Short mmCIF file of N, CA and C in Angstrom, two decimals:
data_model
loop_
_atom_site.label_atom_id
_atom_site.label_comp_id
_atom_site.label_asym_id
_atom_site.label_seq_id
_atom_site.Cartn_x
_atom_site.Cartn_y
_atom_site.Cartn_z
N UNK A 174 116.01 94.36 99.56
CA UNK A 174 115.06 94.45 100.73
C UNK A 174 113.69 93.78 100.33
N UNK A 175 113.21 93.08 101.22
CA UNK A 175 111.85 92.40 101.02
C UNK A 175 110.70 93.21 101.82
N UNK A 176 109.67 93.57 101.11
CA UNK A 176 108.56 94.21 101.71
C UNK A 176 107.34 93.28 101.56
N UNK A 177 106.26 93.32 102.43
CA UNK A 177 105.05 92.68 102.33
C UNK A 177 104.00 93.80 102.24
N UNK A 178 103.05 93.38 101.31
CA UNK A 178 101.96 94.35 101.02
C UNK A 178 100.62 93.47 101.37
N UNK A 179 99.64 94.20 101.99
CA UNK A 179 98.36 93.61 102.36
C UNK A 179 97.47 94.66 102.32
N UNK A 180 96.22 94.36 102.05
CA UNK A 180 95.09 95.25 102.03
C UNK A 180 93.62 94.71 102.44
N UNK A 181 92.87 95.46 102.83
CA UNK A 181 91.43 95.17 102.93
C UNK A 181 91.31 93.95 103.91
N UNK A 182 91.76 93.99 105.11
CA UNK A 182 91.68 93.00 106.10
C UNK A 182 90.27 93.10 106.78
N UNK A 183 89.71 94.20 106.79
CA UNK A 183 88.32 94.37 107.20
C UNK A 183 88.17 93.85 108.59
N UNK A 184 89.15 94.12 109.49
CA UNK A 184 88.99 93.57 110.99
C UNK A 184 89.32 92.23 111.36
N UNK A 185 89.57 91.38 110.26
CA UNK A 185 89.90 90.04 110.44
C UNK A 185 91.37 89.88 110.69
N UNK A 186 91.81 90.19 111.67
CA UNK A 186 93.34 90.13 111.84
C UNK A 186 93.96 88.85 112.25
N UNK A 187 93.05 87.86 112.43
CA UNK A 187 93.56 86.35 112.52
C UNK A 187 94.25 86.05 111.35
N UNK A 188 93.93 86.54 110.14
CA UNK A 188 94.45 86.11 108.91
C UNK A 188 96.05 86.41 108.82
N UNK A 189 96.40 87.46 109.69
CA UNK A 189 97.84 87.86 109.79
C UNK A 189 98.65 86.70 110.15
N UNK A 190 98.22 85.93 111.04
CA UNK A 190 99.02 84.85 111.61
C UNK A 190 99.27 83.79 110.49
N UNK A 191 98.20 83.42 109.79
CA UNK A 191 98.33 82.53 108.57
C UNK A 191 99.34 83.18 107.65
N UNK A 192 99.22 84.39 107.32
CA UNK A 192 99.88 85.02 106.32
C UNK A 192 101.38 85.05 106.68
N UNK A 193 101.66 85.28 107.92
CA UNK A 193 103.12 85.38 108.56
C UNK A 193 103.84 83.89 108.56
N UNK A 194 102.99 82.85 108.58
CA UNK A 194 103.45 81.58 108.54
C UNK A 194 103.80 81.05 107.24
N UNK A 195 103.63 81.97 106.15
CA UNK A 195 104.09 81.64 104.78
C UNK A 195 105.49 81.79 104.57
N UNK A 196 106.19 80.78 104.24
CA UNK A 196 107.68 80.86 104.06
C UNK A 196 108.21 82.18 103.41
N UNK A 197 109.00 82.93 103.99
CA UNK A 197 109.41 84.27 103.47
C UNK A 197 108.63 85.45 103.98
N UNK A 198 107.53 85.27 104.57
CA UNK A 198 106.71 86.44 105.21
C UNK A 198 107.41 87.04 106.29
N UNK A 199 107.97 86.37 107.11
CA UNK A 199 108.58 86.93 108.32
C UNK A 199 109.96 87.73 107.91
N UNK A 200 110.41 87.50 106.66
CA UNK A 200 111.66 88.13 106.32
C UNK A 200 111.42 89.52 105.78
N UNK A 201 110.08 89.93 105.64
CA UNK A 201 109.70 91.27 105.20
C UNK A 201 110.25 92.26 106.14
N UNK A 202 110.95 93.30 105.71
CA UNK A 202 111.55 94.18 106.63
C UNK A 202 110.65 95.36 106.86
N UNK A 203 109.51 95.43 106.01
CA UNK A 203 108.62 96.45 106.14
C UNK A 203 107.34 95.96 105.51
N UNK A 204 106.19 96.38 106.01
CA UNK A 204 104.74 96.01 105.51
C UNK A 204 104.14 97.23 105.17
N UNK A 205 103.27 97.17 104.11
CA UNK A 205 102.46 98.29 103.63
C UNK A 205 101.06 97.79 103.72
N UNK A 206 100.26 98.42 104.47
CA UNK A 206 98.79 98.19 104.61
C UNK A 206 97.86 99.25 104.04
N UNK A 207 97.24 98.83 102.67
CA UNK A 207 96.64 99.74 101.92
C UNK A 207 95.12 99.87 102.41
N UNK A 208 94.85 99.94 103.62
CA UNK A 208 93.54 100.45 104.10
C UNK A 208 92.46 99.32 104.08
N UNK A 209 91.39 99.75 104.72
CA UNK A 209 90.29 98.79 105.26
C UNK A 209 90.62 97.69 105.86
N UNK A 210 90.91 97.70 107.15
CA UNK A 210 90.89 98.62 108.14
C UNK A 210 92.36 99.04 108.55
N UNK A 211 92.56 100.39 108.58
CA UNK A 211 93.87 100.84 108.92
C UNK A 211 94.36 100.52 110.37
N UNK A 212 93.38 100.52 111.28
CA UNK A 212 93.73 99.97 112.58
C UNK A 212 94.39 98.67 112.59
N UNK A 213 93.93 97.75 111.78
CA UNK A 213 94.35 96.42 111.68
C UNK A 213 95.89 96.35 111.59
N UNK A 214 96.55 97.37 110.98
CA UNK A 214 97.95 97.48 110.81
C UNK A 214 98.67 97.43 112.09
N UNK A 215 98.04 97.90 113.20
CA UNK A 215 98.62 97.81 114.58
C UNK A 215 99.00 96.30 115.00
N UNK A 216 97.93 95.46 114.77
CA UNK A 216 98.02 93.97 114.99
C UNK A 216 99.13 93.45 114.21
N UNK A 217 99.11 93.88 112.80
CA UNK A 217 100.24 93.30 112.22
C UNK A 217 101.64 93.76 112.57
N UNK A 218 101.63 95.04 112.93
CA UNK A 218 103.07 95.51 113.58
C UNK A 218 103.45 94.72 114.69
N UNK A 219 102.48 94.26 115.46
CA UNK A 219 102.95 93.64 116.77
C UNK A 219 103.19 92.20 116.35
N UNK A 220 102.48 91.49 115.47
CA UNK A 220 102.72 90.16 115.04
C UNK A 220 104.05 90.05 114.16
N UNK A 221 104.28 90.90 113.35
CA UNK A 221 105.58 90.74 112.58
C UNK A 221 106.71 91.41 113.20
N UNK A 222 106.52 92.34 114.12
CA UNK A 222 107.67 93.03 114.73
C UNK A 222 108.38 93.97 113.77
N UNK A 223 107.57 94.39 112.77
CA UNK A 223 108.13 95.36 111.80
C UNK A 223 107.13 96.49 111.63
N UNK A 224 107.91 97.65 111.14
CA UNK A 224 106.94 98.94 110.86
C UNK A 224 105.91 98.62 109.83
N UNK A 225 104.75 99.07 109.97
CA UNK A 225 103.75 98.97 108.94
C UNK A 225 103.31 100.33 108.53
N UNK A 226 103.60 100.71 107.31
CA UNK A 226 102.97 102.06 106.73
C UNK A 226 101.62 101.73 106.52
N UNK A 227 100.67 102.66 106.63
CA UNK A 227 99.28 102.43 106.44
C UNK A 227 98.64 103.65 105.90
N UNK A 228 97.36 103.54 105.21
CA UNK A 228 96.65 104.60 104.78
C UNK A 228 95.16 104.28 105.15
N UNK A 229 94.30 105.24 104.91
CA UNK A 229 92.96 105.21 105.18
C UNK A 229 92.40 104.59 104.04
N UNK A 230 91.27 103.77 104.26
CA UNK A 230 90.41 103.29 103.15
C UNK A 230 88.93 103.81 103.08
N UNK A 231 88.15 103.57 102.19
CA UNK A 231 86.94 104.12 102.29
C UNK A 231 86.00 103.60 103.47
N UNK A 232 86.42 102.60 104.16
CA UNK A 232 85.63 102.05 105.22
C UNK A 232 86.30 102.50 106.63
N UNK A 233 87.38 103.31 106.50
CA UNK A 233 88.10 103.62 107.67
C UNK A 233 87.54 105.10 108.13
N UNK A 234 87.65 105.16 109.40
CA UNK A 234 87.17 106.48 110.07
C UNK A 234 88.60 107.13 110.23
N UNK A 235 88.43 108.51 110.68
CA UNK A 235 89.77 109.29 110.82
C UNK A 235 90.55 108.57 111.87
N UNK A 236 91.96 108.69 111.57
CA UNK A 236 92.89 108.12 112.62
C UNK A 236 94.15 109.33 112.64
N UNK A 237 94.34 109.54 113.75
CA UNK A 237 95.38 110.63 113.85
C UNK A 237 96.67 110.11 113.22
N UNK A 238 97.09 111.06 112.35
CA UNK A 238 98.59 110.64 111.70
C UNK A 238 98.40 109.74 110.54
N UNK A 239 97.26 109.25 110.27
CA UNK A 239 97.01 108.37 109.02
C UNK A 239 96.17 109.18 108.04
N UNK A 240 96.65 109.07 106.71
CA UNK A 240 95.99 109.78 105.80
C UNK A 240 95.65 108.93 104.58
N UNK A 241 94.99 109.47 103.60
CA UNK A 241 94.55 108.77 102.27
C UNK A 241 95.53 108.31 101.60
N UNK A 242 96.67 108.96 101.52
CA UNK A 242 97.93 108.61 100.76
C UNK A 242 99.21 108.96 101.49
N UNK A 243 100.32 108.22 101.21
CA UNK A 243 101.52 108.60 101.74
C UNK A 243 102.55 108.03 100.73
N UNK A 244 103.80 108.51 100.88
CA UNK A 244 105.00 107.91 100.02
C UNK A 244 105.98 107.37 101.03
N UNK A 245 106.27 106.15 100.69
CA UNK A 245 107.40 105.47 101.58
C UNK A 245 108.45 105.16 100.65
N UNK A 246 109.73 105.44 101.26
CA UNK A 246 110.96 105.18 100.49
C UNK A 246 111.59 103.95 101.13
N UNK A 247 111.97 102.95 100.22
CA UNK A 247 112.59 101.75 100.43
C UNK A 247 113.53 101.25 99.33
N UNK A 248 114.67 100.92 99.83
CA UNK A 248 115.76 100.44 98.73
C UNK A 248 115.75 101.09 97.43
N UNK A 249 115.95 102.49 97.50
CA UNK A 249 116.00 103.32 96.35
C UNK A 249 114.80 103.42 95.61
N UNK A 250 113.51 103.07 95.97
CA UNK A 250 112.38 103.23 95.30
C UNK A 250 111.45 104.17 96.15
N UNK A 251 110.57 105.02 95.45
CA UNK A 251 109.52 105.71 96.13
C UNK A 251 108.23 104.87 95.73
N UNK A 252 107.60 104.77 96.89
CA UNK A 252 106.33 104.00 96.80
C UNK A 252 105.02 104.86 97.19
N UNK A 253 104.24 105.16 96.34
CA UNK A 253 102.92 105.82 96.55
C UNK A 253 101.84 104.75 97.00
N UNK A 254 101.49 104.89 98.27
CA UNK A 254 100.60 104.21 98.90
C UNK A 254 99.23 104.70 99.12
N UNK A 255 98.17 104.18 98.68
CA UNK A 255 96.82 104.63 98.97
C UNK A 255 95.78 103.62 98.79
N UNK A 256 94.55 103.80 99.18
CA UNK A 256 93.55 102.60 99.18
C UNK A 256 93.16 102.48 97.83
N UNK A 257 93.00 103.54 97.08
CA UNK A 257 92.67 103.50 95.68
C UNK A 257 91.14 104.02 95.35
N UNK A 258 90.29 104.25 96.38
CA UNK A 258 88.93 104.60 96.01
C UNK A 258 88.87 106.06 95.52
N UNK A 259 89.89 106.91 95.77
CA UNK A 259 89.92 108.25 95.41
C UNK A 259 90.51 108.43 93.98
N UNK A 260 90.96 107.37 93.33
CA UNK A 260 91.65 107.31 92.19
C UNK A 260 90.97 106.51 90.97
N UNK A 261 89.58 106.18 91.18
CA UNK A 261 88.79 105.49 90.26
C UNK A 261 89.32 104.11 89.81
N UNK A 262 89.99 103.50 90.72
CA UNK A 262 90.67 102.25 90.33
C UNK A 262 89.78 101.03 90.07
N UNK A 263 88.50 101.21 90.17
CA UNK A 263 87.50 100.23 89.90
C UNK A 263 87.57 100.00 88.31
N UNK A 264 87.95 101.10 87.63
CA UNK A 264 87.86 101.06 86.21
C UNK A 264 89.15 100.97 85.54
N UNK A 265 90.20 101.70 86.03
CA UNK A 265 91.61 101.57 85.49
C UNK A 265 92.43 102.22 86.39
N UNK A 266 93.81 102.03 86.13
CA UNK A 266 94.81 102.68 87.17
C UNK A 266 95.50 103.84 86.68
N UNK A 267 95.03 104.38 85.62
CA UNK A 267 95.53 105.61 85.09
C UNK A 267 95.67 106.84 85.91
N UNK A 268 94.60 107.03 86.64
CA UNK A 268 94.72 108.24 87.66
C UNK A 268 95.79 107.87 88.67
N UNK A 269 95.75 106.72 89.25
CA UNK A 269 96.63 106.34 90.28
C UNK A 269 98.12 106.39 89.79
N UNK A 270 98.31 105.82 88.63
CA UNK A 270 99.73 105.98 88.11
C UNK A 270 100.21 107.44 88.03
N UNK A 271 99.41 108.31 87.55
CA UNK A 271 99.68 109.59 87.25
C UNK A 271 100.00 110.39 88.74
N UNK A 272 99.23 110.10 89.80
CA UNK A 272 99.41 110.57 91.16
C UNK A 272 100.71 110.02 91.56
N UNK A 273 101.03 108.88 91.37
CA UNK A 273 102.33 108.39 91.76
C UNK A 273 103.49 109.07 90.97
N UNK A 274 103.36 109.27 89.70
CA UNK A 274 104.38 109.99 88.95
C UNK A 274 104.50 111.48 89.57
N UNK A 275 103.43 112.06 89.87
CA UNK A 275 103.46 113.43 90.47
C UNK A 275 104.23 113.38 91.74
N UNK A 276 103.91 112.48 92.49
CA UNK A 276 104.64 112.22 93.86
C UNK A 276 106.16 111.79 93.60
N UNK A 277 106.71 111.52 92.36
CA UNK A 277 108.12 111.15 92.21
C UNK A 277 108.23 109.75 92.58
N UNK A 278 107.09 108.91 92.49
CA UNK A 278 107.23 107.49 93.04
C UNK A 278 107.30 106.58 91.51
N UNK A 279 107.97 105.55 91.69
CA UNK A 279 108.11 104.58 90.68
C UNK A 279 107.17 103.23 90.83
N UNK A 280 106.63 103.16 92.16
CA UNK A 280 105.68 102.25 92.57
C UNK A 280 104.46 102.70 93.09
N UNK A 281 103.39 102.27 92.74
CA UNK A 281 102.08 102.48 93.28
C UNK A 281 101.43 101.30 93.94
N UNK A 282 100.93 101.49 95.10
CA UNK A 282 100.26 100.38 95.74
C UNK A 282 98.92 100.83 96.27
N UNK A 283 97.85 99.93 96.03
CA UNK A 283 96.64 100.27 96.25
C UNK A 283 95.86 99.00 96.66
N UNK A 284 94.62 99.13 97.21
CA UNK A 284 93.66 98.02 97.47
C UNK A 284 92.37 98.24 96.94
N UNK A 285 91.25 98.34 97.69
CA UNK A 285 89.97 98.55 97.35
C UNK A 285 89.14 97.69 96.53
N UNK A 286 89.70 97.14 95.34
CA UNK A 286 88.91 96.30 94.54
C UNK A 286 88.79 94.87 95.05
N UNK A 287 89.62 94.51 96.05
CA UNK A 287 89.91 93.18 96.51
C UNK A 287 90.19 92.16 95.37
N UNK A 288 90.87 92.59 94.41
CA UNK A 288 91.28 91.88 93.22
C UNK A 288 92.73 92.19 93.12
N UNK A 289 93.67 91.05 93.03
CA UNK A 289 95.01 91.23 92.78
C UNK A 289 95.38 91.79 91.57
N UNK A 290 96.40 92.62 91.39
CA UNK A 290 96.95 93.15 90.13
C UNK A 290 98.22 93.54 90.13
N UNK A 291 98.99 93.16 89.02
CA UNK A 291 100.36 93.59 88.94
C UNK A 291 100.49 94.29 87.37
N UNK A 292 101.00 95.47 87.34
CA UNK A 292 101.17 96.07 86.05
C UNK A 292 102.49 96.74 86.16
N UNK A 293 103.31 96.44 85.01
CA UNK A 293 104.62 97.08 84.98
C UNK A 293 104.58 98.13 83.68
N UNK A 294 105.27 99.25 84.02
CA UNK A 294 105.45 100.31 83.01
C UNK A 294 106.43 101.41 83.64
N UNK A 295 106.34 102.54 83.36
CA UNK A 295 107.18 103.53 84.09
C UNK A 295 106.80 103.59 85.61
N UNK A 296 105.45 103.24 85.93
CA UNK A 296 105.24 103.15 87.26
C UNK A 296 104.76 101.70 87.43
N UNK A 297 105.24 100.88 88.52
CA UNK A 297 104.87 99.52 88.72
C UNK A 297 103.52 99.76 89.52
N UNK A 298 102.49 99.30 89.16
CA UNK A 298 101.24 99.26 90.03
C UNK A 298 100.92 97.98 90.70
N UNK A 299 100.74 97.95 91.92
CA UNK A 299 100.48 96.66 92.70
C UNK A 299 99.25 96.86 93.51
N UNK A 300 98.33 95.74 93.43
CA UNK A 300 97.30 95.51 94.30
C UNK A 300 97.24 94.21 94.85
N UNK A 301 97.59 93.94 96.30
CA UNK A 301 97.70 92.56 96.66
C UNK A 301 96.31 91.85 96.75
N UNK A 302 95.30 92.42 96.29
CA UNK A 302 94.00 91.87 96.66
C UNK A 302 93.46 92.00 98.03
N UNK A 303 92.52 91.27 98.53
CA UNK A 303 92.10 91.07 99.86
C UNK A 303 92.62 90.02 100.61
N UNK A 304 93.20 90.45 101.80
CA UNK A 304 93.83 89.26 102.63
C UNK A 304 92.44 88.44 103.36
N UNK A 305 91.26 89.16 103.51
CA UNK A 305 90.29 88.52 104.19
C UNK A 305 88.95 88.33 103.46
N UNK A 306 88.72 89.28 102.33
CA UNK A 306 87.58 89.27 101.63
C UNK A 306 87.77 89.22 100.01
N UNK A 307 88.48 88.25 99.52
CA UNK A 307 88.81 88.40 98.14
C UNK A 307 87.51 88.23 97.22
N UNK A 308 87.63 88.97 96.08
CA UNK A 308 86.65 88.90 95.05
C UNK A 308 87.16 88.14 93.90
N UNK A 309 88.50 87.85 93.75
CA UNK A 309 89.07 87.12 92.54
C UNK A 309 89.30 85.80 92.79
N UNK A 310 89.23 85.09 94.04
CA UNK A 310 89.61 83.77 94.34
C UNK A 310 88.89 83.58 95.58
N UNK A 311 88.99 82.13 95.89
CA UNK A 311 88.30 81.80 97.14
C UNK A 311 89.23 81.94 98.39
N UNK A 312 90.49 82.42 98.17
CA UNK A 312 91.43 82.45 99.22
C UNK A 312 91.85 83.99 99.22
N UNK A 313 92.18 84.49 100.41
CA UNK A 313 92.79 85.70 100.47
C UNK A 313 94.18 85.78 99.99
N UNK A 314 94.74 87.11 99.68
CA UNK A 314 96.05 87.15 99.06
C UNK A 314 96.81 88.24 99.79
N UNK A 315 98.21 88.24 99.45
CA UNK A 315 99.02 89.30 99.97
C UNK A 315 100.30 89.27 98.91
N UNK A 316 101.18 90.23 99.06
CA UNK A 316 102.32 90.15 98.19
C UNK A 316 103.61 90.23 98.97
N UNK A 317 104.67 89.61 98.47
CA UNK A 317 105.96 89.76 98.98
C UNK A 317 106.58 90.45 97.79
N UNK A 318 107.56 91.46 98.01
CA UNK A 318 108.08 92.23 96.83
C UNK A 318 109.62 92.38 97.28
N UNK A 319 110.49 92.03 96.26
CA UNK A 319 111.99 92.15 96.44
C UNK A 319 112.31 93.48 95.73
N UNK A 320 112.71 94.45 96.55
CA UNK A 320 113.03 95.74 95.99
C UNK A 320 114.70 95.76 96.00
N UNK A 321 115.24 96.13 94.84
CA UNK A 321 116.56 96.42 94.75
C UNK A 321 116.77 97.76 93.94
N UNK A 322 117.69 98.64 94.34
CA UNK A 322 117.85 99.97 93.60
C UNK A 322 118.22 99.68 92.11
N UNK A 323 117.50 100.59 91.29
CA UNK A 323 117.64 100.48 90.04
C UNK A 323 117.24 99.30 89.17
N UNK A 324 116.39 98.62 89.92
CA UNK A 324 115.83 97.37 89.39
C UNK A 324 114.32 97.37 89.33
N UNK A 325 113.62 96.52 88.49
CA UNK A 325 112.31 96.47 88.45
C UNK A 325 111.91 95.58 89.73
N UNK A 326 110.84 95.77 90.51
CA UNK A 326 110.52 94.98 91.71
C UNK A 326 110.11 93.59 91.22
N UNK A 327 110.50 92.54 92.00
CA UNK A 327 110.24 91.19 91.86
C UNK A 327 108.99 90.91 92.70
N UNK A 328 107.87 90.52 92.18
CA UNK A 328 106.65 90.42 92.91
C UNK A 328 106.08 88.86 93.02
N UNK A 329 105.66 88.57 94.28
CA UNK A 329 105.15 87.32 94.46
C UNK A 329 103.86 87.53 94.96
N UNK A 330 102.86 87.08 94.37
CA UNK A 330 101.40 87.01 94.84
C UNK A 330 101.24 85.62 95.50
N UNK A 331 100.67 85.77 96.86
CA UNK A 331 100.65 84.50 97.70
C UNK A 331 99.04 84.40 98.11
N UNK A 332 98.46 83.33 97.93
CA UNK A 332 97.22 82.99 98.30
C UNK A 332 97.30 82.24 99.62
N UNK A 333 96.43 82.67 100.68
CA UNK A 333 96.49 81.79 101.94
C UNK A 333 95.35 80.89 102.06
#
């Protein structure tokens, strides 16, 4: 199963069209939006025609039915999705990985830092960077992830 991961769109939903034009992006069966701005996920859902799981970020206001964290199940994996600001991710991902373990997840996805990251261990930790306001490069980024049951995720970081 292929999933897409995006974060920190900050109201710039026009980048979704560029993102979805990347080869393979339209093949994603599910998208994860790691916050800032959670309402942008509505536009992504319409443009992609796929379900978008979302969480609130530190720049988001309350949205009915959207929370600071959620667990998504896909292809035999449990994914802990959060924005990251509540888990001290500007310094390291230890608290985040522990929260994922506690939730029974083998993958943790976050945003907030606007810097892409991929760490493998007992919990795979993924940050797609920012699609609209990157701090680690001149171009925005997102991830496409191939998930297969009982296998380590295959991650592709894509700059647009």
